[in-house]
């Protein structure tokens, strides 16, 4: 296929979430045909799964300008920019309308199973760059299809790949066998069936980000109504001044309030914090579960475990492409140093676009949460700027693609190694929970840091 014919092909966008739909809107705005492939039965399928969770970004920070432009002729009215949507609000009042405007350019129930160059596996050099991309798709009815594309924008996110409980990145021994008592999502306690599962029971929450804060705050609210309800907060690190986020110094007030609510859960005795605990095994003890740490500590039995240890990108269907990914984060190599939690806890994300998102395989881009790999920091605003730059590059407008601008709210706390305390800073905690001494923090500055996970 010659270059002219290839340019007539659509750009395949994988995922009809916030960033994928924004990418499609920018493509339409540039006069380029998008084809959005969504594995779920509806647009925003992943967001629908956490519809009960309120975002800590306002409406003014979670809509994309190109998508708004696409919606304008329909009479769509942007919600009050100063209010905070839930995931369900975001879908109903923004994502679904955008998908409806895009019409048949969004295909639902379409799972991408492979992406390659037409007639070229990853080994072949000859005439590689001139070949279109070939995308293999399996539809909900089992039908298989092969599509061709001039470029591929993977905005499939990481929601389908939650991290395990194990402190070594692998499932803890017994974790799979205890799957009936383990959840990897923030529980929706407004659902009577879910509420009954946690009310009056002892729940271990493993994780230290915004999702863990949300779970702790929700369980604390439940405990105020059901006094026997108790949370055990499992942290792999010690407690420090940054554990609960930026508080009043956070430029996203709702995010700061979320951290304060988690702190209140601990202070009021609704949650015990167990620090320096890296889970090695989950054992059954009758009808309950016992968490065992790598150092041999055993916690008192719990009824349920909520694992909120971050997410991982699914790279399996991109295996025939030549991607340039950081060996630790699985993020593009030029982006990884900006978001590496080994270096900082909040993430200092400078303006970035196509330059940082490009790979040795020209024409393929990982955007949105997936571009961050295993890093826990992301905002919708980041993804919208990413796709604006990427689409400009696909359109040949390199000046616009390279002219990136991104101003993100500061957390108010930006320092310290983000993943592991020095051995001397963590003391063994018995059963319930005591706090390890605060680790020394290394101040890294406050230049446009990104938030913890979420929008």
Short mmCIF file of C-alpha atoms in Angstrom, two decimals:
data_model
loop_
_atom_site.label_atom_id
_atom_site.label_comp_id
_atom_site.label_asym_id
_atom_site.label_seq_id
_atom_site.Cartn_x
_atom_site.Cartn_y
_atom_site.Cartn_z
CA UNK A 1 0.00 0.00 0.00
CA UNK A 2 1.45 3.39 -0.97
CA UNK A 3 1.73 6.40 1.33
CA UNK A 4 -1.25 8.20 -0.20
CA UNK A 5 -3.51 5.19 0.28
CA UNK A 6 -2.30 4.75 3.85
CA UNK A 7 -3.16 8.38 4.66
CA UNK A 8 -6.75 7.70 3.63
CA UNK A 9 -7.11 5.06 6.30
CA UNK A 10 -8.66 5.90 9.67
CA UNK A 11 -6.73 6.40 12.87
CA UNK A 12 -7.67 3.61 15.24
CA UNK A 13 -8.26 4.73 18.82
CA UNK A 14 -8.34 1.93 21.37
CA UNK A 15 -10.74 2.71 24.20
CA UNK A 16 -13.84 4.91 24.44
CA UNK A 17 -12.99 6.42 27.80
CA UNK A 18 -12.35 10.12 28.52
CA UNK A 19 -9.00 10.29 26.71
CA UNK A 20 -9.95 8.00 23.84
CA UNK A 21 -13.08 10.03 23.07
CA UNK A 22 -11.05 13.25 23.33
CA UNK A 23 -8.58 11.82 20.80
CA UNK A 24 -11.45 11.06 18.43
CA UNK A 25 -12.81 14.59 18.84
CA UNK A 26 -9.41 16.10 17.99
CA UNK A 27 -9.13 13.83 14.94
CA UNK A 28 -12.56 14.96 13.72
CA UNK A 29 -11.55 18.57 14.30
CA UNK A 30 -8.50 17.96 12.09
CA UNK A 31 -10.55 16.33 9.34
CA UNK A 32 -9.14 12.87 10.05
CA UNK A 33 -11.44 9.87 10.34
CA UNK A 34 -11.25 8.15 13.75
CA UNK A 35 -12.32 4.60 14.47
CA UNK A 36 -12.76 4.03 18.21
CA UNK A 37 -12.72 0.42 19.37
CA UNK A 38 -14.21 -0.15 22.83
CA UNK A 39 -14.16 -3.56 24.46
CA UNK A 40 -17.04 -2.71 26.78
CA UNK A 41 -20.71 -2.69 25.95
CA UNK A 42 -20.93 1.10 26.45
CA UNK A 43 -18.70 4.12 26.10
CA UNK A 44 -16.89 4.92 29.33
CA UNK A 45 -17.21 1.28 30.41
CA UNK A 46 -14.38 1.50 32.96
CA UNK A 47 -15.68 4.76 34.47
CA UNK A 48 -19.11 3.18 34.85
CA UNK A 49 -17.54 0.62 37.19
CA UNK A 50 -16.66 3.36 39.66
CA UNK A 51 -19.76 5.45 39.04
CA UNK A 52 -20.26 5.87 42.81
CA UNK A 53 -16.89 7.58 43.36
CA UNK A 54 -16.76 11.38 43.31
CA UNK A 55 -13.89 12.92 41.34
CA UNK A 56 -11.57 15.35 43.08
CA UNK A 57 -11.42 17.43 39.91
CA UNK A 58 -14.22 19.81 38.98
CA UNK A 59 -16.25 19.73 35.79
CA UNK A 60 -14.04 22.52 34.49
CA UNK A 61 -11.07 20.13 34.62
CA UNK A 62 -12.54 16.96 33.12
CA UNK A 63 -13.92 18.03 29.73
CA UNK A 64 -11.84 18.43 26.59
CA UNK A 65 -12.15 21.56 24.38
CA UNK A 66 -12.34 19.61 21.10
CA UNK A 67 -15.05 17.38 22.54
CA UNK A 68 -16.96 20.43 23.74
CA UNK A 69 -16.73 21.86 20.22
CA UNK A 70 -18.12 18.61 18.84
CA UNK A 71 -21.01 18.73 21.31
CA UNK A 72 -21.91 22.39 20.80
CA UNK A 73 -24.25 21.91 17.78
CA UNK A 74 -26.30 19.38 19.79
CA UNK A 75 -27.30 21.98 22.37
CA UNK A 76 -25.16 20.33 25.03
CA UNK A 77 -24.72 22.53 28.10
CA UNK A 78 -21.53 22.18 30.09
CA UNK A 79 -22.21 21.44 33.77
CA UNK A 80 -21.23 24.03 36.36
CA UNK A 81 -17.45 24.17 36.07
CA UNK A 82 -16.98 24.55 39.83
CA UNK A 83 -18.87 21.42 40.89
CA UNK A 84 -17.55 17.89 41.33
CA UNK A 85 -19.03 15.04 39.29
CA UNK A 86 -19.17 11.39 40.26
CA UNK A 87 -17.98 8.83 37.76
CA UNK A 88 -21.62 8.24 36.88
CA UNK A 89 -22.18 11.96 36.27
CA UNK A 90 -19.10 12.10 34.05
CA UNK A 91 -20.44 9.28 31.89
CA UNK A 92 -24.06 10.44 31.70
CA UNK A 93 -23.48 14.15 31.14
CA UNK A 94 -20.30 14.10 29.05
CA UNK A 95 -18.79 10.81 27.87
CA UNK A 96 -22.00 9.25 26.57
CA UNK A 97 -23.02 12.42 24.68
CA UNK A 98 -19.59 12.60 23.04
CA UNK A 99 -19.85 8.96 21.98
CA UNK A 100 -23.33 9.58 20.56
CA UNK A 101 -22.08 12.50 18.47
CA UNK A 102 -19.28 10.33 17.11
CA UNK A 103 -21.91 7.78 16.13
CA UNK A 104 -20.72 4.76 14.15
CA UNK A 105 -17.13 5.94 14.50
CA UNK A 106 -17.33 4.25 17.92
CA UNK A 107 -17.64 0.48 17.86
CA UNK A 108 -18.67 -1.20 21.10
CA UNK A 109 -17.94 -4.75 22.17
CA UNK A 110 -14.80 -4.65 20.03
CA UNK A 111 -11.74 -6.06 21.81
CA UNK A 112 -8.36 -5.40 20.23
CA UNK A 113 -6.34 -8.62 20.35
CA UNK A 114 -3.29 -7.56 18.34
CA UNK A 115 -1.62 -4.67 16.52
CA UNK A 116 1.20 -4.98 14.01
CA UNK A 117 2.48 -3.64 10.71
CA UNK A 118 0.78 -5.16 7.69
CA UNK A 119 2.83 -8.16 6.61
CA UNK A 120 5.62 -7.38 9.08
CA UNK A 121 6.21 -8.91 12.49
CA UNK A 122 8.42 -6.99 14.92
CA UNK A 123 11.61 -8.57 13.53
CA UNK A 124 11.26 -7.38 9.92
CA UNK A 125 12.95 -4.11 8.94
CA UNK A 126 12.30 -4.07 5.19
CA UNK A 127 9.85 -1.39 4.09
CA UNK A 128 8.38 -1.40 7.60
CA UNK A 129 7.59 2.28 8.08
CA UNK A 130 5.60 2.51 4.86
CA UNK A 131 3.18 -0.26 5.80
CA UNK A 132 -0.14 0.55 7.45
CA UNK A 133 -0.97 -0.82 10.85
CA UNK A 134 -3.12 -3.93 11.03
CA UNK A 135 -5.44 -4.28 14.01
CA UNK A 136 -7.04 -7.58 14.95
CA UNK A 137 -10.40 -7.30 16.68
CA UNK A 138 -12.71 -9.82 18.34
CA UNK A 139 -16.34 -8.73 18.61
CA UNK A 140 -18.77 -9.57 21.38
CA UNK A 141 -20.49 -12.17 19.17
CA UNK A 142 -17.18 -13.98 18.61
CA UNK A 143 -16.63 -12.62 15.13
CA UNK A 144 -13.02 -11.75 14.26
CA UNK A 145 -12.02 -8.84 12.05
CA UNK A 146 -8.85 -7.33 10.65
CA UNK A 147 -8.69 -3.55 10.21
CA UNK A 148 -6.09 -1.27 8.73
CA UNK A 149 -5.03 2.10 10.14
CA UNK A 150 -2.66 4.97 9.36
CA UNK A 151 -1.87 5.35 13.07
CA UNK A 152 -2.90 3.81 16.38
CA UNK A 153 -3.68 5.70 19.59
CA UNK A 154 -3.95 3.33 22.54
CA UNK A 155 -6.11 4.94 25.22
CA UNK A 156 -7.26 1.66 26.72
CA UNK A 157 -6.18 2.66 30.22
CA UNK A 158 -5.14 0.33 33.02
CA UNK A 159 -8.43 -0.32 34.82
CA UNK A 160 -8.48 -3.99 33.80
CA UNK A 161 -5.09 -4.62 35.41
CA UNK A 162 -5.26 -3.94 39.17
CA UNK A 163 -2.13 -4.62 41.18
CA UNK A 164 -2.05 -7.59 43.57
CA UNK A 165 -1.72 -7.62 47.34
CA UNK A 166 1.76 -9.12 47.28
CA UNK A 167 4.57 -6.74 48.23
CA UNK A 168 6.81 -8.17 45.50
CA UNK A 169 4.38 -7.35 42.70
CA UNK A 170 3.12 -10.92 42.48
CA UNK A 171 -0.11 -12.21 44.02
CA UNK A 172 0.44 -13.11 47.66
CA UNK A 173 0.44 -16.82 48.44
CA UNK A 174 -3.21 -17.75 48.88
CA UNK A 175 -4.48 -14.55 47.24
CA UNK A 176 -6.10 -16.34 44.32
CA UNK A 177 -7.64 -18.97 46.59
CA UNK A 178 -9.19 -16.22 48.73
CA UNK A 179 -10.63 -14.37 45.73
CA UNK A 180 -14.18 -14.62 47.10
CA UNK A 181 -13.17 -12.35 50.03
CA UNK A 182 -10.96 -9.93 48.12
CA UNK A 183 -11.98 -6.87 46.09
CA UNK A 184 -9.75 -4.72 43.90
CA UNK A 185 -12.18 -1.82 43.69
CA UNK A 186 -13.46 0.86 46.07
CA UNK A 187 -16.63 -0.69 47.50
CA UNK A 188 -19.93 1.01 46.72
CA UNK A 189 -21.42 1.11 50.20
CA UNK A 190 -24.62 2.71 48.92
CA UNK A 191 -25.42 -0.65 47.32
CA UNK A 192 -27.32 -2.69 49.96
CA UNK A 193 -25.64 -5.95 48.96
CA UNK A 194 -22.16 -4.42 49.11
CA UNK A 195 -22.96 -2.64 52.37
CA UNK A 196 -24.00 -5.93 53.95
CA UNK A 197 -20.66 -7.43 52.99
CA UNK A 198 -18.69 -4.84 55.00
CA UNK A 199 -21.07 -3.65 57.76
CA UNK A 200 -20.04 -4.81 61.20
CA UNK A 201 -16.98 -6.53 59.83
CA UNK A 202 -13.23 -6.08 59.90
CA UNK A 203 -11.74 -5.10 56.52
CA UNK A 204 -8.10 -4.78 55.50
CA UNK A 205 -7.41 -1.98 53.01
CA UNK A 206 -4.07 -2.34 51.21
CA UNK A 207 -2.79 0.76 49.42
CA UNK A 208 -1.74 4.37 49.96
CA UNK A 209 -3.27 6.44 47.17
CA UNK A 210 -6.53 8.26 46.55
CA UNK A 211 -8.46 5.02 46.10
CA UNK A 212 -7.33 3.79 49.51
CA UNK A 213 -8.28 7.16 51.02
CA UNK A 214 -11.74 6.84 49.48
CA UNK A 215 -12.22 3.32 50.82
CA UNK A 216 -11.06 4.30 54.32
CA UNK A 217 -13.33 7.34 54.42
CA UNK A 218 -16.30 5.27 53.21
CA UNK A 219 -15.69 2.53 55.76
CA UNK A 220 -15.36 5.16 58.50
CA UNK A 221 -18.75 6.60 57.52
CA UNK A 222 -20.18 3.09 57.69
CA UNK A 223 -18.57 2.57 61.12
CA UNK A 224 -20.33 5.65 62.47
CA UNK A 225 -23.63 3.91 61.69
CA UNK A 226 -22.51 0.31 62.28
CA UNK A 227 -20.12 0.54 65.26
CA UNK A 228 -18.62 -2.95 64.84
CA UNK A 229 -17.27 -1.97 61.42
CA UNK A 230 -13.48 -1.68 61.47
CA UNK A 231 -10.77 -1.03 58.87
CA UNK A 232 -7.13 -2.08 59.04
CA UNK A 233 -5.04 0.10 56.76
CA UNK A 234 -2.02 -1.75 55.37
CA UNK A 235 0.82 0.48 54.21
CA UNK A 236 4.03 -0.79 52.69
CA UNK A 237 5.78 2.35 53.92
CA UNK A 238 5.82 4.24 57.19
CA UNK A 239 3.61 7.21 57.98
CA UNK A 240 5.02 10.67 57.30
CA UNK A 241 3.76 14.20 56.76
CA UNK A 242 2.99 13.35 53.12
CA UNK A 243 1.06 10.13 53.74
CA UNK A 244 -2.33 11.86 53.65
CA UNK A 245 -1.54 14.13 50.70
CA UNK A 246 -1.39 17.90 50.63
CA UNK A 247 -4.28 18.69 52.94
CA UNK A 248 -5.11 22.40 52.99
CA UNK A 249 -2.10 23.09 50.74
CA UNK A 250 -3.53 20.97 47.93
CA UNK A 251 -4.67 23.12 45.01
CA UNK A 252 -7.34 20.50 44.33
CA UNK A 253 -9.40 21.09 47.51
CA UNK A 254 -11.47 17.94 47.15
CA UNK A 255 -8.34 15.82 46.93
CA UNK A 256 -6.94 17.48 50.04
CA UNK A 257 -10.23 16.86 51.84
CA UNK A 258 -10.11 13.20 50.84
CA UNK A 259 -6.73 12.82 52.52
CA UNK A 260 -8.02 14.57 55.63
CA UNK A 261 -11.00 12.20 55.72
CA UNK A 262 -8.65 9.21 55.62
CA UNK A 263 -6.61 10.74 58.45
CA UNK A 264 -9.79 11.28 60.46
CA UNK A 265 -10.65 7.60 60.00
CA UNK A 266 -7.37 6.72 61.71
CA UNK A 267 -7.51 9.47 64.34
CA UNK A 268 -11.05 8.55 65.37
CA UNK A 269 -10.20 4.88 65.71
CA UNK A 270 -12.26 3.61 62.78
CA UNK A 271 -9.07 2.39 61.08
CA UNK A 272 -5.80 1.07 62.45
CA UNK A 273 -2.71 1.86 60.40
CA UNK A 274 -0.19 -0.96 60.05
CA UNK A 275 3.04 0.35 58.54
CA UNK A 276 6.00 -1.21 56.79
CA UNK A 277 3.85 -4.26 56.00
CA UNK A 278 4.62 -5.95 52.70
CA UNK A 279 2.15 -8.81 52.26
CA UNK A 280 3.60 -12.23 51.48
CA UNK A 281 0.64 -14.51 52.14
CA UNK A 282 -3.10 -14.50 52.78
CA UNK A 283 -4.16 -17.50 54.85
CA UNK A 284 -7.60 -18.77 55.73
CA UNK A 285 -8.44 -19.14 59.39
CA UNK A 286 -11.93 -20.55 59.50
CA UNK A 287 -14.19 -18.06 57.75
CA UNK A 288 -11.64 -15.26 58.05
CA UNK A 289 -8.35 -14.25 56.46
CA UNK A 290 -4.96 -13.62 58.03
CA UNK A 291 -2.40 -11.41 56.31
CA UNK A 292 1.24 -12.41 56.73
CA UNK A 293 4.12 -10.02 55.98
CA UNK A 294 7.48 -10.77 54.40
CA UNK A 295 9.07 -10.24 57.84
CA UNK A 296 6.81 -12.86 59.43
CA UNK A 297 4.32 -10.53 61.13
CA UNK A 298 0.77 -11.85 61.23
CA UNK A 299 -2.22 -9.55 61.60
CA UNK A 300 -5.38 -10.32 63.49
CA UNK A 301 -7.98 -12.02 61.26
CA UNK A 302 -10.13 -9.93 58.92
CA UNK A 303 -13.37 -10.69 57.13
CA UNK A 304 -12.63 -8.88 53.86
CA UNK A 305 -9.62 -7.48 52.00
CA UNK A 306 -9.71 -4.49 49.65
CA UNK A 307 -6.58 -4.31 47.51
CA UNK A 308 -5.91 -0.85 46.04
CA UNK A 309 -2.26 -1.06 45.01
CA UNK A 310 -2.45 0.65 41.64
CA UNK A 311 -2.84 -0.64 38.10
CA UNK A 312 -0.78 -2.10 35.27
CA UNK A 313 -0.96 -1.64 31.52
CA UNK A 314 -1.90 -4.56 29.28
CA UNK A 315 0.85 -4.61 26.66
CA UNK A 316 0.15 -8.13 25.37
CA UNK A 317 -1.71 -7.07 22.23
CA UNK A 318 1.09 -4.64 21.29
CA UNK A 319 3.79 -7.32 21.34
CA UNK A 320 4.50 -7.13 17.59
CA UNK A 321 5.23 -3.40 17.75
CA UNK A 322 8.56 -1.80 18.60
CA UNK A 323 7.81 0.16 21.72
CA UNK A 324 10.30 2.17 23.75
CA UNK A 325 9.23 1.62 27.34
CA UNK A 326 10.96 2.27 30.63
CA UNK A 327 12.03 -1.01 32.23
CA UNK A 328 10.45 -0.13 35.57
CA UNK A 329 7.30 1.84 34.89
CA UNK A 330 6.42 0.47 31.44
CA UNK A 331 5.86 4.08 30.39
CA UNK A 332 7.49 5.77 27.35
CA UNK A 333 11.17 6.24 28.13
CA UNK A 334 11.09 10.04 27.77
CA UNK A 335 8.05 10.39 30.04
CA UNK A 336 9.11 7.96 32.75
CA UNK A 337 11.61 10.21 34.58
CA UNK A 338 8.89 12.82 35.08
CA UNK A 339 6.54 10.43 36.87
CA UNK A 340 8.83 7.88 38.54
CA UNK A 341 7.65 7.34 42.14
CA UNK A 342 11.10 6.01 43.05
CA UNK A 343 12.22 9.63 42.83
CA UNK A 344 9.21 11.54 44.14
CA UNK A 345 5.84 10.86 45.63
CA UNK A 346 3.64 13.36 43.84
CA UNK A 347 5.08 13.43 40.34
CA UNK A 348 6.46 16.59 38.79
CA UNK A 349 4.98 16.42 35.31
CA UNK A 350 6.23 19.09 32.95
CA UNK A 351 4.34 19.88 29.75
CA UNK A 352 4.67 16.89 27.46
CA UNK A 353 3.19 15.65 24.23
CA UNK A 354 4.13 13.74 21.12
CA UNK A 355 7.87 14.08 21.69
CA UNK A 356 7.72 12.23 25.02
CA UNK A 357 5.05 9.79 23.81
CA UNK A 358 6.71 8.61 20.60
CA UNK A 359 8.19 5.14 20.13
CA UNK A 360 10.67 3.53 17.75
CA UNK A 361 7.55 2.32 15.90
CA UNK A 362 6.44 5.57 14.29
CA UNK A 363 2.70 6.20 14.35
CA UNK A 364 1.75 4.35 17.53
CA UNK A 365 1.06 6.22 20.77
CA UNK A 366 0.11 5.18 24.29
CA UNK A 367 -1.89 7.99 25.90
CA UNK A 368 -3.88 8.65 29.05
CA UNK A 369 -3.43 6.37 32.04
CA UNK A 370 -1.74 3.77 29.87
CA UNK A 371 1.06 6.20 29.01
CA UNK A 372 1.90 6.32 32.73
CA UNK A 373 2.42 2.57 32.88
CA UNK A 374 2.60 1.62 36.56
CA UNK A 375 3.03 5.17 37.83
CA UNK A 376 0.16 6.20 40.13
CA UNK A 377 -0.22 9.86 39.14
CA UNK A 378 -2.60 11.10 36.45
CA UNK A 379 -5.16 13.79 35.62
CA UNK A 380 -7.67 13.96 32.78
CA UNK A 381 -6.12 17.31 31.84
CA UNK A 382 -2.85 15.53 31.18
CA UNK A 383 -4.48 13.09 28.79
CA UNK A 384 -6.34 15.80 26.91
CA UNK A 385 -3.13 17.71 26.26
CA UNK A 386 -1.41 14.49 25.22
CA UNK A 387 -3.97 13.68 22.54
CA UNK A 388 -4.10 17.26 21.29
CA UNK A 389 -0.36 17.10 20.64
CA UNK A 390 -0.42 13.58 19.21
CA UNK A 391 -3.27 14.33 16.80
CA UNK A 392 -1.53 17.50 15.64
CA UNK A 393 1.54 15.40 14.82
CA UNK A 394 -0.56 12.84 12.92
CA UNK A 395 -2.08 15.72 10.95
CA UNK A 396 1.39 16.99 10.07
CA UNK A 397 1.10 20.15 12.18
CA UNK A 398 4.42 19.64 13.93
CA UNK A 399 4.62 23.19 15.24
CA UNK A 400 1.38 22.75 17.17
CA UNK A 401 2.37 19.25 18.27
CA UNK A 402 5.57 20.48 19.86
CA UNK A 403 3.96 23.54 21.46
CA UNK A 404 2.63 21.88 24.60
CA UNK A 405 1.32 23.63 27.68
CA UNK A 406 0.10 21.96 30.81
CA UNK A 407 -0.62 23.65 34.12
CA UNK A 408 -1.55 21.19 36.85
CA UNK A 409 -2.59 21.89 40.43
CA UNK A 410 0.06 21.33 43.07
CA UNK A 411 -0.37 18.76 45.82
CA UNK A 412 1.36 20.95 48.37
CA UNK A 413 3.57 17.97 49.18
CA UNK A 414 6.25 17.03 46.69
CA UNK A 415 9.14 15.11 48.08
CA UNK A 416 10.55 11.86 49.35
CA UNK A 417 11.20 8.52 47.74
CA UNK A 418 7.78 7.33 46.77
CA UNK A 419 7.95 3.56 47.10
CA UNK A 420 10.21 2.26 49.81
CA UNK A 421 11.40 3.49 53.21
CA UNK A 422 14.98 2.89 54.32
CA UNK A 423 15.14 -0.14 56.60
CA UNK A 424 15.95 1.95 59.66
CA UNK A 425 12.80 4.06 59.27
CA UNK A 426 10.34 1.21 59.67
CA UNK A 427 9.69 -0.53 62.95
CA UNK A 428 7.69 -3.71 63.32
CA UNK A 429 4.05 -3.12 64.16
CA UNK A 430 2.15 -5.73 66.11
CA UNK A 431 -1.37 -6.72 65.16
CA UNK A 432 -3.44 -3.54 65.20
CA UNK A 433 -1.34 -0.61 64.20
CA UNK A 434 1.30 1.78 65.27
CA UNK A 435 3.14 4.22 63.16
CA UNK A 436 6.74 3.93 62.06
CA UNK A 437 8.91 7.02 62.52
CA UNK A 438 8.47 9.56 59.73
CA UNK A 439 11.13 8.96 57.05
CA UNK A 440 13.40 11.80 56.09
CA UNK A 441 12.03 13.68 53.11
CA UNK A 442 14.04 15.00 50.21
CA UNK A 443 12.61 18.25 48.92
CA UNK A 444 12.23 18.21 45.15
CA UNK A 445 10.49 21.50 44.44
CA UNK A 446 6.94 22.17 43.35
CA UNK A 447 6.98 22.66 39.60
CA UNK A 448 3.59 21.60 38.26
CA UNK A 449 3.20 18.28 40.10
CA UNK A 450 0.53 15.85 39.04
CA UNK A 451 -1.99 14.36 41.47
CA UNK A 452 -2.39 10.92 42.84
CA UNK A 453 -4.35 8.49 40.75
CA UNK A 454 -7.73 9.62 39.50
CA UNK A 455 -9.02 12.71 37.80
#
